[in-house]
CSV table of C-alpha atoms and ligand atoms in Angstrom, one decimal:
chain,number,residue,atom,x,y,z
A,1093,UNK,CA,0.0,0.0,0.0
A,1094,UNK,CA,1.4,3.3,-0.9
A,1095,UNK,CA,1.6,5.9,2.0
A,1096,UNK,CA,-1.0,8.3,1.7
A,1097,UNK,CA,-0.5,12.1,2.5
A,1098,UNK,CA,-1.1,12.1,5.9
A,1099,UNK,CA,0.7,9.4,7.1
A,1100,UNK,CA,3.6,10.8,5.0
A,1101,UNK,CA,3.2,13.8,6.9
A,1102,UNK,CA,2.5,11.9,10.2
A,1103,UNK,CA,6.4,10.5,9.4
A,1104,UNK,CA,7.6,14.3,8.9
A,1105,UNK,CA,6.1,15.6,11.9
A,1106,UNK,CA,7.6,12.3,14.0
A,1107,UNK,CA,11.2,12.9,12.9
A,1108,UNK,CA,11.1,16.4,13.2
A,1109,UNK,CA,10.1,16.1,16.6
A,1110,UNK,CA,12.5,14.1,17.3
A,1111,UNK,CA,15.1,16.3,16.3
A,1112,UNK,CA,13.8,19.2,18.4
A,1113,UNK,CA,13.3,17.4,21.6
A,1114,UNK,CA,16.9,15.5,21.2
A,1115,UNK,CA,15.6,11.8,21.4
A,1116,UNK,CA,16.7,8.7,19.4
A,1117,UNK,CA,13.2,6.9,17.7
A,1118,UNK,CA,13.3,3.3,16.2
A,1119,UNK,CA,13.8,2.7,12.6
A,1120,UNK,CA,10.8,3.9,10.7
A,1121,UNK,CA,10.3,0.1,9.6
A,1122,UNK,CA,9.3,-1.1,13.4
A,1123,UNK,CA,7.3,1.9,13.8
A,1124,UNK,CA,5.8,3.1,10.6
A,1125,UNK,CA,6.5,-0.4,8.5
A,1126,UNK,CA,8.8,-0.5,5.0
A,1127,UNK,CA,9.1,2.9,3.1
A,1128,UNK,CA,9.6,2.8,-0.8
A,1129,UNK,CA,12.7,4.5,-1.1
A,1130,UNK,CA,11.0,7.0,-3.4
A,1131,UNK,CA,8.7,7.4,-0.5
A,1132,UNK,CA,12.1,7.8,1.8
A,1133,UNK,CA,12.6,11.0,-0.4
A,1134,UNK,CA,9.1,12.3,-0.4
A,1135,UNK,CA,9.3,12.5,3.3
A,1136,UNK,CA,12.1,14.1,3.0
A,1137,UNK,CA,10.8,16.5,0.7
A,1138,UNK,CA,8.3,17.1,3.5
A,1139,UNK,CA,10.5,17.6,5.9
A,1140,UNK,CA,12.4,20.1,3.7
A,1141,UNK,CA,9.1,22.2,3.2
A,1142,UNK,CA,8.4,22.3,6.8
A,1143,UNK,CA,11.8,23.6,7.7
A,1144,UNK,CA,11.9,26.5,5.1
A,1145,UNK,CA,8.3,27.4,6.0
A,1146,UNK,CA,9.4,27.7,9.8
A,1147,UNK,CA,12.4,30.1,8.3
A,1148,UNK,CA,15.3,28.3,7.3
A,1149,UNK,CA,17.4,28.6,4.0
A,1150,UNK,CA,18.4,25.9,1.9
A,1151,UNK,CA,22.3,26.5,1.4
A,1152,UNK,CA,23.0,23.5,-0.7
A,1153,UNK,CA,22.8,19.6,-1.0
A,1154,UNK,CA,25.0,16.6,0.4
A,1155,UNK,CA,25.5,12.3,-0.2
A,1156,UNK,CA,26.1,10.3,2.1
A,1157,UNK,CA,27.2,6.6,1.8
A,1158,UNK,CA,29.3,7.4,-1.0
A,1159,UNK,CA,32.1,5.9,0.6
A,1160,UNK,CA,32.5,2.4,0.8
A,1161,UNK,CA,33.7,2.8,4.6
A,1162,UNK,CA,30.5,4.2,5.5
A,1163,UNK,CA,28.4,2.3,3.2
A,1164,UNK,CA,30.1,-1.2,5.4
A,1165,UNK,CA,29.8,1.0,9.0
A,1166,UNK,CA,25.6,1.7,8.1
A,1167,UNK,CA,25.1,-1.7,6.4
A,1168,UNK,CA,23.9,0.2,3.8
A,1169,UNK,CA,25.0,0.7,0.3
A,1170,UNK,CA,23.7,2.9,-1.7
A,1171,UNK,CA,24.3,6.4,-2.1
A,1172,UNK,CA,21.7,8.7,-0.2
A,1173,UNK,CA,21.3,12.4,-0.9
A,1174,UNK,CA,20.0,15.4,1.4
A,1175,UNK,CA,19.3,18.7,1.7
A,1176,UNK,CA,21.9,21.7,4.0
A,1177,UNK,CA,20.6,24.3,5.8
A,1178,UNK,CA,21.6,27.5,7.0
A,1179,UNK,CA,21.3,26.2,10.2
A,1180,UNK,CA,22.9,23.4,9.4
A,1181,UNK,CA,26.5,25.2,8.8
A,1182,UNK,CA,28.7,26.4,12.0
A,1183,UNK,CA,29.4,30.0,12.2
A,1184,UNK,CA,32.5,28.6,15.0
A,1185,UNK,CA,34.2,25.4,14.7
A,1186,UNK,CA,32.8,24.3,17.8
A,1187,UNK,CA,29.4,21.5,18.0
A,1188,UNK,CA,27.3,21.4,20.9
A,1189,UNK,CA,27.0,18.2,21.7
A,1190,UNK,CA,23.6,19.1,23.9
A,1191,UNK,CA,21.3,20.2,20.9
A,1192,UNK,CA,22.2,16.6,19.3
A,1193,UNK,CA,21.5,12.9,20.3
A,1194,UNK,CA,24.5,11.2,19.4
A,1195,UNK,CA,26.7,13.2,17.4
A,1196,UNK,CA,29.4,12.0,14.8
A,1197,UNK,CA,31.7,13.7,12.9
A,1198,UNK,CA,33.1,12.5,9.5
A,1199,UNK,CA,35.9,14.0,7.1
A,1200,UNK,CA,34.5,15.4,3.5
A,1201,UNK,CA,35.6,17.4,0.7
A,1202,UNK,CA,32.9,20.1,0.0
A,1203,UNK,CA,32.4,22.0,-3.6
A,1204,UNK,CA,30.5,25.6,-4.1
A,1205,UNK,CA,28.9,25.2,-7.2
A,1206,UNK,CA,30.0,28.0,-9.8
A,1207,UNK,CA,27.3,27.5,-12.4
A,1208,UNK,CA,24.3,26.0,-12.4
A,1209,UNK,CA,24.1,22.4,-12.6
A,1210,UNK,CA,20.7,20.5,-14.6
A,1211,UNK,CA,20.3,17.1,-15.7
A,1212,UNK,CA,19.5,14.4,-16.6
A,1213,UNK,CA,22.9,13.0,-17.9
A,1214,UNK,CA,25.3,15.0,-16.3
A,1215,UNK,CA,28.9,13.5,-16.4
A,1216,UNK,CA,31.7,13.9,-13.9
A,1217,UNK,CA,33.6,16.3,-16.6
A,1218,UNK,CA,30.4,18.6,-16.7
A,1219,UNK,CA,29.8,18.6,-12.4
A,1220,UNK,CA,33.5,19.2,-12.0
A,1221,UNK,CA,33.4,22.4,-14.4
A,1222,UNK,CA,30.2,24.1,-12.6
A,1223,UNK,CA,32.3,23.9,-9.4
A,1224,UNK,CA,34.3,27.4,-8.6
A,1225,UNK,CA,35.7,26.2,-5.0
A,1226,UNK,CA,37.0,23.7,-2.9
A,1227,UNK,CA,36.8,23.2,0.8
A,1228,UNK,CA,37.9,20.9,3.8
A,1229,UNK,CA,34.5,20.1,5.9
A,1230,UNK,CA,33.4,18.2,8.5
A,1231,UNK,CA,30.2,16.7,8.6
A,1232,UNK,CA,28.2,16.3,12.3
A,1233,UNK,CA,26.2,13.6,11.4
A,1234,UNK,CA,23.2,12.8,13.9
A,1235,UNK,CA,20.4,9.9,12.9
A,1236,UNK,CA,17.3,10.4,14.8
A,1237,UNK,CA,17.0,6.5,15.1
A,1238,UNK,CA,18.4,4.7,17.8
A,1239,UNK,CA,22.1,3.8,17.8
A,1240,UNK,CA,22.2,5.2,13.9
A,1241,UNK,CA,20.3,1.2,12.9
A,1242,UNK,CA,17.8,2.6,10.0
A,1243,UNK,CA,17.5,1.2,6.0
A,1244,UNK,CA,17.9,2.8,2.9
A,1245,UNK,CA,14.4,4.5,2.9
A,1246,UNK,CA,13.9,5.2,6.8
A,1247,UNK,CA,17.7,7.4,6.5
A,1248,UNK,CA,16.8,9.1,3.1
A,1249,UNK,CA,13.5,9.9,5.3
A,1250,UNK,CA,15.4,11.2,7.8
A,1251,UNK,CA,17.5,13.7,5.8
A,1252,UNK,CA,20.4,11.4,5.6
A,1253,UNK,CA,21.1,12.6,9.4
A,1254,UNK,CA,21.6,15.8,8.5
A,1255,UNK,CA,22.6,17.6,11.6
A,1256,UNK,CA,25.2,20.3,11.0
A,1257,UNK,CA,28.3,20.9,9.1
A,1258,UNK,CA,31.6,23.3,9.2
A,1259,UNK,CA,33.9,23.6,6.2
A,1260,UNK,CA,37.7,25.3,6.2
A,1261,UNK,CA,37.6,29.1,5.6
A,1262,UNK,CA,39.9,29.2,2.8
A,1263,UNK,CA,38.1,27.4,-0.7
A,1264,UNK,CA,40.8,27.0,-2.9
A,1265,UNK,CA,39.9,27.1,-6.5
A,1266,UNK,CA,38.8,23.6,-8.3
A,1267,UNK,CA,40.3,24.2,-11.3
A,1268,UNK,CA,43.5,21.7,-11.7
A,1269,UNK,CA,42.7,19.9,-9.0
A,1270,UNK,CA,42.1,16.2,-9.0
A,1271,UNK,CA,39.6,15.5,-6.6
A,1272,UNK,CA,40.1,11.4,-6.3
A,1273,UNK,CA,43.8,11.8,-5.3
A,1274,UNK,CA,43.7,14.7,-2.2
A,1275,UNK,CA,44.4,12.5,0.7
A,1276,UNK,CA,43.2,13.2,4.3
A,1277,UNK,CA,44.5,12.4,7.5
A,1278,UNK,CA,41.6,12.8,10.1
A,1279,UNK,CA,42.6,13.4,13.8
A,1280,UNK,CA,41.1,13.0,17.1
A,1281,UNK,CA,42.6,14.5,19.8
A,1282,UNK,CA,45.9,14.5,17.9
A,1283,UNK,CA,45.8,11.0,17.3
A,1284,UNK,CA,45.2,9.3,13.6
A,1285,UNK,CA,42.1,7.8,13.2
A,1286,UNK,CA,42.1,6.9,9.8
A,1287,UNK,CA,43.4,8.4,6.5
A,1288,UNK,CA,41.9,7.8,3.0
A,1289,UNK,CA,41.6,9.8,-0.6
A,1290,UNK,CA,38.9,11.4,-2.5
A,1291,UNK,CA,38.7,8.5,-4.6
A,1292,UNK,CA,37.3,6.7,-1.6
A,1293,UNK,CA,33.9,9.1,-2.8
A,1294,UNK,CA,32.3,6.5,-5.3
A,1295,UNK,CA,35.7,6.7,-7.3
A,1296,UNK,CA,36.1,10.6,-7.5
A,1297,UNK,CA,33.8,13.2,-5.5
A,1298,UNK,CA,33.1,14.5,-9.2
A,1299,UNK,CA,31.1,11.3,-9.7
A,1300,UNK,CA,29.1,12.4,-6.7
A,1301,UNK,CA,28.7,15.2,-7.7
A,1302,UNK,CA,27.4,14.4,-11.5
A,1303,UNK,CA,25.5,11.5,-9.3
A,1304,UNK,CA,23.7,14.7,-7.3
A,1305,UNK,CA,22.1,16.7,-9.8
A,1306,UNK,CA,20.9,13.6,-11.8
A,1307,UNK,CA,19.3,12.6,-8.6
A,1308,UNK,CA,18.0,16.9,-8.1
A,1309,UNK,CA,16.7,16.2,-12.1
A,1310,UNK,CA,14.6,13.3,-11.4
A,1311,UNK,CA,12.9,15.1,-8.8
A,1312,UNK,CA,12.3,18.3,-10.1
A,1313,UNK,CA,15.3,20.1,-9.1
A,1314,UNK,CA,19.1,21.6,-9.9
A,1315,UNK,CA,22.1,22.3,-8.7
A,1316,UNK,CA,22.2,26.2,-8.3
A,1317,UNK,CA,25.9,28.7,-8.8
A,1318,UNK,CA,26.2,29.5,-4.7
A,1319,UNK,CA,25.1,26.5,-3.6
A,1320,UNK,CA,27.5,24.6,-0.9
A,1321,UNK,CA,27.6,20.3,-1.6
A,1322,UNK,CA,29.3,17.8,0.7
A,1323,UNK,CA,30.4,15.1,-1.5
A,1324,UNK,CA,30.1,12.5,1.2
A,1325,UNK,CA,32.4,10.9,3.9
A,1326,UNK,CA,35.7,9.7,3.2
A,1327,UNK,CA,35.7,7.4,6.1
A,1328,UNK,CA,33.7,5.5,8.2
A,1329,UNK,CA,32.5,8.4,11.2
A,1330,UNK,CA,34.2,9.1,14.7
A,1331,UNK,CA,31.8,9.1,17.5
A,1332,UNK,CA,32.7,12.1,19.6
A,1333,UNK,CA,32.0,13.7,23.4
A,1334,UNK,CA,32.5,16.9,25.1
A,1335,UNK,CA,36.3,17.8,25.1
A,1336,UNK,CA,37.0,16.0,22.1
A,1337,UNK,CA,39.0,18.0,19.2
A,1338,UNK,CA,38.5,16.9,15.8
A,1339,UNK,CA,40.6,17.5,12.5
A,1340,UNK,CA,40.8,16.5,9.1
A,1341,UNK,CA,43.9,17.7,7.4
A,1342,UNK,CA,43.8,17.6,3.4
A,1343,UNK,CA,46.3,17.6,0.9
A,1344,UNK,CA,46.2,20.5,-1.3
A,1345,UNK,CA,42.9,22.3,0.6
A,1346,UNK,CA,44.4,22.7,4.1
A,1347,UNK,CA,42.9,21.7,7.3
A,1348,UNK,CA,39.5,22.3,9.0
A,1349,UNK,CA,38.7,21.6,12.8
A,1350,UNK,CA,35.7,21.4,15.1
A,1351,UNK,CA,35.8,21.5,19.1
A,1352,UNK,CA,33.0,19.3,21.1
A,1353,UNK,CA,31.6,20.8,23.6
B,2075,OOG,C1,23.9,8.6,7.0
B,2075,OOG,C2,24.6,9.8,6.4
B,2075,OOG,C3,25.9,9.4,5.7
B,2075,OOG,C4,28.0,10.3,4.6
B,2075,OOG,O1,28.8,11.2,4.4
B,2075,OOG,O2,28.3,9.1,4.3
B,2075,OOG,C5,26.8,10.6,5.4
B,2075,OOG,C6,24.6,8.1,8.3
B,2075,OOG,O3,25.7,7.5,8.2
B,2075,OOG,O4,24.0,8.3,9.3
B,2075,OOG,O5,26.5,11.7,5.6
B,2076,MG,MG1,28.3,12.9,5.5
């Protein structure tokens, strides 16, 4: 049975709430039963509506489980796609950890889109030449399901965890850069987590990128010159707590770093 209207809405309101009052829910599939993934996305799109209605601004786009790090962490592997926020972005490097349930923070590359960017059929060449700038990010992920267990539908749903995001403050231009070979070494408290290349983003965060606006295209939509996209995690995330320092260092695009507090 397809979802009708309400209960789609019903699904918006549930995760919403659960974002504002900071408390994990089960998987949509116990509580609500199996999502389509197309109706993973309309919620989404709900939830999208709801949050520029009440004020917000949509600043750009991001994929997740582009990497196949993340992709074997979640148990899920596909690519996901969701929408940024103004208030999604940190105006400090610093995350409080007490307007989230269970922050994590992952190492991305993120791109600010020069030029428009429609499909269908857009190819890595085209995404990479709509993009003007380059920049180390951080994503704080934060699934509103408990312990981050959810499918494909129930996280596209959920705005792919969307929960806030800081990038470095100095983009560097894209053009000449090869995006598959900068290599990151991400940090916690000055110790090596993990490092990893840009090729670890579906093969090149260009793919992602081309994979984006074919995605924005079947639904309506297009990448916009302005608009900020987070190509996905590199690596698998780090759960974080209150004193924790985080840091992904990047060949060619410098570092970026967020304090937890
Ligand atoms: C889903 C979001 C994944 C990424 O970069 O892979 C994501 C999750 O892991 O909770 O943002
Ligand atoms: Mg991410």
């Amino acid at each position: 049975m397809p979802l009708s209207r309400d209960e789609l809405e019903a699904i918006a309101e549930h995760l919403l709430t659960a974002e504002a009052e900071r408390r994990e829910v089960p998987s949509l599939a116990k509580t609500h039963g199996e999502l389509t993934l197309d109706e993973g996305y309309q919620v989404q799109d709900e939830i999208i509506a709801r949050k520029l209605e009440a004020g917000d601004r949509l600043i750009g786009w991001k994929l997740g489980l582009t990497s196949r790090e993340k992709q074997k962490a979640m148990g899920v592997f596909e690519p996901v796609y969701g929408a940024l926020f103004a208030s999604t972005l940190l105006p400090e490097c610093e995350v409080k950890t007490g307007e989230l349930i269970h922050p994590r923070v992952e190492p991305e590359i993120a791109v600010v889109m020069g030029e428009d960017l429609e499909g269908p059929d857009v190819t890595p060449a085209r995404a990479l030449a709509a993009v003007r700038w380059v920049l180390p990010a951080l994503e704080v992920i934060d699934s509103r399901y408990q312990d981050f267990k959810f499918t494909l539908p129930d996280v596209v749903a959920d705005n792919t965890s969307t929960a806030r995001a800081v990038t470095g403050a100095r983009p560097v231009p894209a053009e000449g850069l090869d995006l598959a070979t900068v290599g990151v070494v991400f940090v916690k408290n000055g110790e090596i987590i993990t490092t990893a290349a840009g090729a670890a983003v579906l093969g090149d965060p260009a793919i992602a990128l081309a994979r984006l606006a074919n995605h924005l295209s079947r639904r309506g939509q297009k990448l916009k010159a302005g608009q900020l996209v987070f190509t996905g995690a590199l690596t698998a995330a780090a759960f974080v707590a209150p004193g924790d320092v985080v840091e992904a260092r990047f060949a060619s695009l410098g570092s970026v770093s967020l304090r937890v507090v």
